[in-house]
């Protein structure tokens, strides 16, 4: 195809995505979201067809109590499969699985809910968890259903105080090593486990405070030179994304990540390793050389014009709900008036992500997206925009060759307004799994 014809084809494709007020997608002929598929190969880069992946973060365990939406793992996993998903990304809680600095393993933690602010993810009540036992039960249930698993960590303390026990330089590596040893020793690192996401949205949105503190130390270059006279600190007046990180900090977070991944990969080479990213991290700001895949989270609310002109931040902050109706009305109008521009923007973002992965020869995907980042069931809100943005972005993800694709970051049973729309889930997962 000539370059002109290719450009016209993409414009027509984007126009079709942008033109419909509400898209209706059909699964490919002969492919049902409920049909079992043959076992895929072990590596993300070897997948024969894309995975339809749900992000269950730490909700899968923190809402596993008698009143929680994850009370019955058998039932919710059956419901997940019914909706057509064949993969799930979970926080496997390395900060609760691994031993403390005294070498002692704690089987049960009390996770205090410190605020009555709406809990979209995680614990809706103060609750007790037994992370090691939970993994021994949950992972075989996934395997029985052919649901592939991505092991991740947000490394949050969840009100337990556990976080600061891993304050040594290699604390995250120790937590992961002991967790993988535990899983391996219980025959749970089989082909059903796909990858390890060592830290959520590196180096920003996580609870690994040692990394955050070390980055802050390197912000004051002169003080760091005084504290580390043998460090040979280079001239680092230039800064990183939006003035957030100087060159010394960027060298530090890239070197720390490379050391962590290489150490784990040497011991458990069958698994893929990565750190998930989001749009706060410019693709040129992170060294992808040791990544086996790229999971880069992007939402339409990352678009600066949309953020500035719709007041979405009032919903995102969850500070008060008195203006939700007014804000959402503005967002719906902005989406209607600027759909083509927003779809073009998203297409370019996803194209850049796919290109960055291709440069490294690794697959790309997304486990969190596509419309708003924060949303909920609320009298003044509905799920229309979440669904439409998922419709658009699943198509774009397939067009850009994504190998693991979410439909939304709200694919949990605690969001009944979206979870209960069985037809929507099956349409999108049918598209994804049809590849």
Coordinates of C-alpha atoms in Angstrom, one line a residue:
X1 CA 0.0 0.0 0.0
X2 CA 1.3 3.4 -0.9
X3 CA 2.0 6.0 1.9
X4 CA -0.9 8.2 0.7
X5 CA -3.3 5.3 0.6
X6 CA -2.2 4.1 4.1
X7 CA -2.7 7.6 5.5
X8 CA -6.2 7.9 4.0
X9 CA -7.0 4.4 5.4
X10 CA -6.0 5.4 8.9
X11 CA -8.0 8.7 8.6
X12 CA -11.0 6.7 7.6
X13 CA -10.5 4.3 10.4
X14 CA -10.3 7.1 13.0
X15 CA -13.3 8.8 11.5
X16 CA -15.3 5.6 12.0
X17 CA -14.2 5.4 15.6
X18 CA -15.0 9.1 16.3
X19 CA -18.3 9.3 14.4
X20 CA -20.6 7.1 16.3
X21 CA -22.3 8.3 19.4
X22 CA -22.3 4.9 20.9
X23 CA -20.3 2.1 19.2
X24 CA -21.6 -1.4 19.0
X25 CA -18.9 -4.0 18.5
X26 CA -19.4 -7.6 17.5
X27 CA -17.2 -10.6 18.3
X28 CA -15.6 -12.1 15.3
X29 CA -17.5 -14.9 13.6
X30 CA -16.9 -18.2 15.1
X31 CA -15.3 -16.8 18.3
X32 CA -17.3 -16.8 21.5
X33 CA -16.0 -15.1 24.6
X34 CA -17.0 -18.3 26.5
X35 CA -15.3 -20.8 24.2
X36 CA -12.1 -22.4 25.7
X37 CA -9.0 -21.7 23.8
X38 CA -5.8 -23.7 23.4
X39 CA -3.0 -23.1 25.9
X40 CA -0.8 -20.3 24.7
X41 CA 2.9 -20.3 24.9
X42 CA 4.6 -19.0 28.1
X43 CA 6.0 -15.7 27.0
X44 CA 4.0 -12.6 26.3
X45 CA 5.9 -12.2 23.0
X46 CA 4.8 -15.7 21.9
X47 CA 1.1 -15.3 22.4
X48 CA -0.9 -16.5 19.4
X49 CA -3.7 -14.1 20.1
X50 CA -4.0 -11.0 22.4
X51 CA -5.1 -11.5 26.0
X52 CA -8.2 -9.9 27.4
X53 CA -6.8 -8.8 30.8
X54 CA -8.6 -7.5 33.8
X55 CA -6.8 -5.5 36.5
X56 CA -7.9 -6.7 40.0
X57 CA -5.0 -4.9 41.8
X58 CA -5.2 -5.5 45.6
X59 CA -9.0 -5.6 45.6
X60 CA -9.0 -9.4 45.0
X61 CA -7.7 -9.9 48.6
X62 CA -8.7 -6.8 50.5
X63 CA -12.4 -7.3 49.6
X64 CA -12.2 -11.0 50.3
X65 CA -14.4 -11.0 53.4
X66 CA -18.0 -12.1 54.0
X67 CA -19.4 -8.7 52.9
X68 CA -16.9 -8.1 50.1
X69 CA -17.4 -8.4 46.3
X70 CA -14.5 -10.9 46.2
X71 CA -15.9 -13.0 49.1
X72 CA -16.2 -16.0 46.8
X73 CA -13.2 -16.4 44.5
X74 CA -14.8 -19.3 42.7
X75 CA -17.8 -17.3 41.8
X76 CA -16.0 -14.1 40.7
X77 CA -13.5 -16.0 38.6
X78 CA -16.4 -17.8 36.9
X79 CA -18.0 -14.4 36.3
X80 CA -14.7 -13.1 34.9
X81 CA -14.5 -16.0 32.4
X82 CA -18.2 -15.6 31.5
X83 CA -17.3 -12.0 30.5
X84 CA -14.6 -13.3 28.2
X85 CA -11.5 -12.4 30.1
X86 CA -8.6 -14.9 30.0
X87 CA -6.0 -13.0 32.1
X88 CA -5.8 -11.0 35.3
X89 CA -3.3 -8.7 36.8
X90 CA -3.1 -8.9 40.6
X91 CA -1.0 -7.4 43.4
X92 CA 0.6 -10.5 44.9
X93 CA 1.5 -8.6 48.0
X94 CA 5.3 -9.2 48.3
X95 CA 5.5 -6.8 51.2
X96 CA 3.2 -9.2 53.1
X97 CA 4.5 -12.5 51.8
X98 CA 8.2 -11.8 52.5
X99 CA 9.8 -11.9 55.9
X100 CA 10.6 -8.8 58.0
X101 CA 14.2 -7.7 58.7
X102 CA 14.3 -10.1 61.6
X103 CA 13.6 -13.0 59.3
X104 CA 10.2 -13.6 60.8
X105 CA 7.2 -14.4 58.5
X106 CA 3.9 -12.9 59.6
X107 CA 0.9 -14.9 58.3
X108 CA -1.9 -12.3 59.1
X109 CA -2.1 -8.6 58.8
X110 CA -4.7 -6.1 60.0
X111 CA -5.3 -3.6 57.2
X112 CA -6.9 -0.5 58.7
X113 CA -9.1 1.7 56.6
X114 CA -7.8 5.1 57.6
X115 CA -10.5 7.2 55.9
X116 CA -14.2 6.9 55.0
X117 CA -13.5 8.5 51.7
X118 CA -14.9 6.3 48.9
X119 CA -12.6 3.3 48.4
X120 CA -12.7 2.5 44.7
X121 CA -10.1 -0.1 45.0
X122 CA -8.7 -2.0 48.0
X123 CA -10.4 -2.3 51.4
X124 CA -13.8 -0.8 51.9
X125 CA -13.6 -1.8 55.6
X126 CA -10.8 -2.4 58.0
X127 CA -10.0 -6.1 57.4
X128 CA -7.6 -8.9 58.1
X129 CA -5.7 -10.6 55.2
X130 CA -3.5 -13.7 55.0
X131 CA -1.5 -13.1 51.8
X132 CA 0.4 -16.3 51.7
X133 CA -2.7 -18.5 52.2
X134 CA -4.6 -16.4 49.7
X135 CA -2.1 -16.9 46.9
X136 CA -2.0 -20.7 47.6
X137 CA -5.8 -20.7 47.1
X138 CA -6.3 -18.1 44.4
X139 CA -3.7 -19.0 41.8
X140 CA -4.8 -22.6 41.4
X141 CA -8.4 -21.4 40.9
X142 CA -7.1 -19.2 38.0
X143 CA -5.2 -22.1 36.6
X144 CA -8.2 -24.4 36.7
X145 CA -10.1 -21.8 34.5
X146 CA -7.2 -21.1 32.1
X147 CA -7.0 -17.5 33.4
X148 CA -3.4 -16.4 32.9
X149 CA -1.9 -14.3 35.7
X150 CA 0.3 -11.2 35.8
X151 CA 2.0 -10.7 39.2
X152 CA 2.3 -7.1 40.1
X153 CA 3.0 -4.9 43.2
X154 CA 1.8 -1.5 44.3
X155 CA 3.8 -2.1 47.5
X156 CA 1.3 -0.2 49.6
X157 CA 1.1 -0.7 53.4
X158 CA -2.8 -0.7 53.4
X159 CA -2.8 0.7 57.0
X160 CA -0.6 -2.2 58.2
X161 CA 2.7 -0.3 58.8
X162 CA 4.5 -3.1 56.9
X163 CA 5.9 -0.8 54.2
X164 CA 8.9 0.6 56.1
X165 CA 10.2 -2.9 56.9
X166 CA 11.8 -2.9 53.4
X167 CA 13.8 0.3 53.8
X168 CA 17.1 -1.1 52.8
X169 CA 18.6 -0.4 49.4
X170 CA 17.6 -3.8 48.0
X171 CA 14.4 -4.2 50.0
X172 CA 12.1 -4.5 46.9
X173 CA 14.4 -7.1 45.4
X174 CA 14.3 -9.1 48.7
X175 CA 10.6 -8.9 48.9
X176 CA 10.1 -10.1 45.4
X177 CA 12.8 -12.8 45.7
X178 CA 11.2 -14.3 48.8
X179 CA 7.8 -14.1 47.2
X180 CA 8.8 -15.9 44.1
X181 CA 10.7 -18.5 46.2
X182 CA 7.4 -19.1 48.1
X183 CA 5.4 -19.4 44.9
X184 CA 8.0 -21.6 43.3
X185 CA 8.3 -23.8 46.3
X186 CA 4.5 -24.4 46.1
X187 CA 4.6 -25.2 42.4
X188 CA 2.7 -22.0 41.5
X189 CA 5.2 -20.5 39.1
X190 CA 4.0 -22.7 36.3
X191 CA 3.0 -21.7 32.8
X192 CA -0.1 -20.0 34.0
X193 CA 1.9 -17.1 35.5
X194 CA 3.0 -14.9 32.7
X195 CA 5.0 -12.0 34.1
X196 CA 6.2 -10.0 37.0
X197 CA 5.4 -6.3 37.2
X198 CA 8.0 -5.3 39.8
X199 CA 6.5 -1.9 40.7
X200 CA 3.3 -0.2 39.6
X201 CA 3.7 2.9 37.4
X202 CA 7.4 3.2 38.1
X203 CA 8.8 5.4 39.5
X204 CA 5.7 7.4 40.5
X205 CA 2.5 5.8 41.8
X206 CA 3.5 3.1 44.3
X207 CA 4.3 2.7 48.0
X208 CA 8.0 1.8 47.9
X209 CA 9.1 4.7 50.0
X210 CA 12.8 3.9 49.9
X211 CA 12.9 4.7 46.2
X212 CA 10.9 7.9 46.7
X213 CA 13.2 9.1 49.4
X214 CA 16.3 8.3 47.5
X215 CA 15.0 10.2 44.5
X216 CA 14.3 13.2 46.8
X217 CA 17.8 13.1 48.1
X218 CA 19.2 13.4 44.6
X219 CA 17.0 16.4 43.8
X220 CA 19.5 18.5 45.9
X221 CA 22.6 17.8 43.8
X222 CA 25.0 19.9 45.9
X223 CA 23.9 18.2 49.2
X224 CA 24.1 14.8 47.6
X225 CA 27.7 15.6 46.5
X226 CA 28.6 16.5 50.1
X227 CA 27.0 13.3 51.4
X228 CA 28.6 11.1 48.7
X229 CA 32.1 12.6 47.9
X230 CA 33.2 9.6 46.0
X231 CA 30.1 9.3 43.8
X232 CA 31.6 11.4 41.0
X233 CA 28.3 13.1 40.4
X234 CA 28.1 14.6 36.9
X235 CA 26.8 18.0 35.9
X236 CA 23.0 17.5 36.3
X237 CA 21.4 20.9 35.8
X238 CA 19.1 19.5 33.2
X239 CA 15.8 18.1 34.4
X240 CA 13.4 15.3 33.4
X241 CA 9.7 15.3 32.6
X242 CA 8.0 18.6 33.4
X243 CA 11.0 19.6 35.6
X244 CA 10.4 16.6 38.0
X245 CA 13.7 14.8 37.8
X246 CA 17.3 15.9 37.1
X247 CA 19.7 13.7 35.2
X248 CA 21.2 12.2 38.4
X249 CA 17.7 11.1 39.5
X250 CA 17.0 9.6 36.1
X251 CA 20.3 7.6 36.2
X252 CA 19.4 6.4 39.6
X253 CA 15.9 5.1 38.9
X254 CA 17.0 3.5 35.6
X255 CA 20.0 1.8 37.3
X256 CA 17.9 0.6 40.2
X257 CA 15.3 -0.9 38.0
X258 CA 17.8 -2.6 35.8
X259 CA 19.5 -4.2 38.8
X260 CA 16.2 -5.4 40.2
X261 CA 15.0 -7.0 36.9
X262 CA 18.3 -8.6 36.1
X263 CA 18.6 -10.2 39.5
X264 CA 15.1 -11.7 39.3
X265 CA 15.5 -12.8 35.7
X266 CA 18.7 -14.7 36.5
X267 CA 16.9 -16.8 39.1
X268 CA 13.5 -17.2 37.3
X269 CA 14.3 -16.8 33.6
X270 CA 11.0 -18.3 32.4
X271 CA 9.0 -15.3 33.5
X272 CA 8.7 -12.0 31.7
X273 CA 9.7 -8.9 33.7
X274 CA 8.7 -5.3 33.5
X275 CA 7.6 -2.3 35.5
X276 CA 4.3 -0.8 34.4
X277 CA 4.4 2.9 33.4
X278 CA 1.9 5.7 32.9
X279 CA 1.9 9.0 31.0
X280 CA 3.8 10.8 33.7
X281 CA 6.8 8.8 32.4
X282 CA 8.0 10.0 29.0
X283 CA 8.9 7.0 26.9
X284 CA 12.4 8.5 26.4
X285 CA 12.8 8.9 30.1
X286 CA 12.9 5.2 31.0
X287 CA 15.4 2.6 29.9
X288 CA 13.4 -0.3 28.4
X289 CA 16.5 -2.4 27.7
X290 CA 15.7 -5.0 30.4
X291 CA 11.9 -5.1 29.9
X292 CA 10.3 -8.2 28.4
X293 CA 7.1 -6.2 27.6
X294 CA 5.7 -2.7 27.9
X295 CA 2.6 -2.1 30.0
X296 CA 1.9 1.6 29.5
X297 CA -1.3 3.0 31.1
X298 CA -3.1 5.8 29.3
X299 CA -6.4 7.4 29.7
X300 CA -8.3 10.2 27.8
X301 CA -8.1 12.2 30.9
X302 CA -4.4 12.5 30.4
X303 CA -5.3 14.8 27.5
X304 CA -4.4 18.3 28.8
X305 CA -7.2 20.1 26.9
X306 CA -9.8 17.7 28.3
X307 CA -8.4 18.1 31.8
X308 CA -8.4 21.9 31.7
X309 CA -11.7 22.4 30.1
X310 CA -13.9 19.9 31.8
X311 CA -13.1 20.2 35.6
X312 CA -12.6 16.4 35.6
X313 CA -10.2 16.9 38.5
X314 CA -13.2 17.6 40.8
X315 CA -14.3 14.0 40.2
X316 CA -10.7 12.6 40.2
X317 CA -10.0 14.0 43.7
X318 CA -13.1 12.4 45.3
X319 CA -13.1 15.3 47.8
X320 CA -16.8 15.9 47.5
X321 CA -19.6 14.8 45.2
X322 CA -21.7 18.0 45.1
X323 CA -20.6 19.0 41.6
X324 CA -20.3 15.6 40.0
X325 CA -23.4 16.1 37.9
X326 CA -22.3 19.4 36.6
X327 CA -18.8 18.3 35.8
X328 CA -19.9 15.1 34.1
X329 CA -22.4 17.1 31.9
X330 CA -19.4 19.2 30.7
X331 CA -17.3 16.1 30.1
X332 CA -20.1 14.5 28.0
X333 CA -20.4 17.7 25.9
X334 CA -16.7 18.0 25.5
X335 CA -16.5 14.4 24.3
X336 CA -19.3 14.9 21.9
X337 CA -17.8 18.1 20.4
X338 CA -14.2 17.0 20.3
X339 CA -14.4 13.2 19.8
X340 CA -12.4 13.2 16.5
X341 CA -9.5 15.2 18.0
X342 CA -9.4 13.1 21.2
X343 CA -9.4 9.8 19.2
X344 CA -6.6 11.2 17.0
X345 CA -4.7 12.1 20.2
X346 CA -5.1 8.7 21.6
X347 CA -4.1 7.0 18.4
X348 CA -0.9 9.0 18.4
X349 CA -0.2 8.1 22.0
X350 CA -0.8 4.4 21.4
X351 CA 1.3 4.5 18.2
X352 CA 4.2 6.0 20.1
X353 CA 3.9 3.3 22.8
X354 CA 3.8 0.5 20.2
X355 CA 6.8 2.1 18.4
X356 CA 8.9 2.2 21.6
X357 CA 8.1 -1.4 22.3
X358 CA 9.0 -2.4 18.7
X359 CA 12.4 -0.6 19.0
X360 CA 13.2 -3.1 21.8
X361 CA 11.6 -6.1 20.1
X362 CA 9.1 -6.6 22.9
X363 CA 5.3 -6.8 23.0
X364 CA 3.2 -3.9 24.3
X365 CA -0.2 -3.8 26.0
X366 CA -2.2 -2.0 28.6
X367 CA -3.8 -3.2 31.8
X368 CA -5.3 0.1 32.9
X369 CA -7.2 2.6 30.7
X370 CA -9.1 4.2 28.8
X371 CA -11.5 7.1 29.7
X372 CA -11.4 8.4 33.3
X373 CA -8.9 7.2 35.9
X374 CA -11.3 7.6 38.8
X375 CA -15.0 6.8 38.5
X376 CA -17.7 5.1 40.4
X377 CA -21.4 4.1 40.7
X378 CA -23.0 7.4 41.7
X379 CA -26.5 8.9 41.2
X380 CA -24.9 11.8 39.1
X381 CA -22.6 9.6 37.0
X382 CA -23.1 6.7 34.5
X383 CA -20.8 4.4 32.7
X384 CA -21.6 5.6 29.1
X385 CA -18.3 7.4 28.5
X386 CA -16.3 4.6 30.2
X387 CA -17.9 2.1 27.8
X388 CA -17.5 4.3 24.7
X389 CA -13.8 5.0 25.4
X390 CA -13.3 1.3 25.9
X391 CA -15.0 0.6 22.6
X392 CA -12.7 3.1 20.8
X393 CA -9.4 2.0 22.5
X394 CA -9.8 -1.7 22.1
X395 CA -10.1 -1.1 18.4
X396 CA -7.0 1.1 18.4
X397 CA -5.1 -1.3 20.6
X398 CA -5.7 -4.1 18.1
X399 CA -4.8 -1.8 15.2
X400 CA -1.5 -1.1 16.9
X401 CA -0.7 -4.7 17.6
X402 CA -1.2 -4.7 21.4
X403 CA -0.8 -8.2 22.8
X404 CA -2.6 -7.8 26.2
X405 CA -5.5 -5.4 26.4
X406 CA -7.9 -4.2 29.1
X407 CA -11.4 -3.0 28.4
X408 CA -11.3 -0.5 31.4
X409 CA -9.6 -0.2 34.8
X410 CA -13.0 -0.8 36.4
X411 CA -13.5 -4.4 35.5
X412 CA -14.1 -5.5 39.2
X413 CA -17.3 -6.6 40.8
X414 CA -17.3 -3.6 43.1
X415 CA -18.3 -1.5 40.1
X416 CA -21.7 -3.1 39.4
X417 CA -22.8 -0.5 36.8
X418 CA -20.0 -1.7 34.5
X419 CA -19.5 -5.3 35.8
X420 CA -23.2 -6.2 35.2
X421 CA -23.2 -5.2 31.6
X422 CA -22.4 -8.7 30.4
X423 CA -23.0 -8.0 26.7
X424 CA -20.5 -5.1 26.7
X425 CA -17.8 -7.2 28.2
X426 CA -18.3 -10.0 25.9
X427 CA -18.3 -7.8 22.8
X428 CA -15.0 -6.3 23.7
X429 CA -13.3 -9.4 25.0
X430 CA -14.5 -11.2 21.8
X431 CA -12.8 -8.6 19.7
X432 CA -9.6 -8.8 21.8
X433 CA -9.4 -12.6 21.8
X434 CA -10.3 -12.8 18.1
X435 CA -7.0 -10.8 17.6

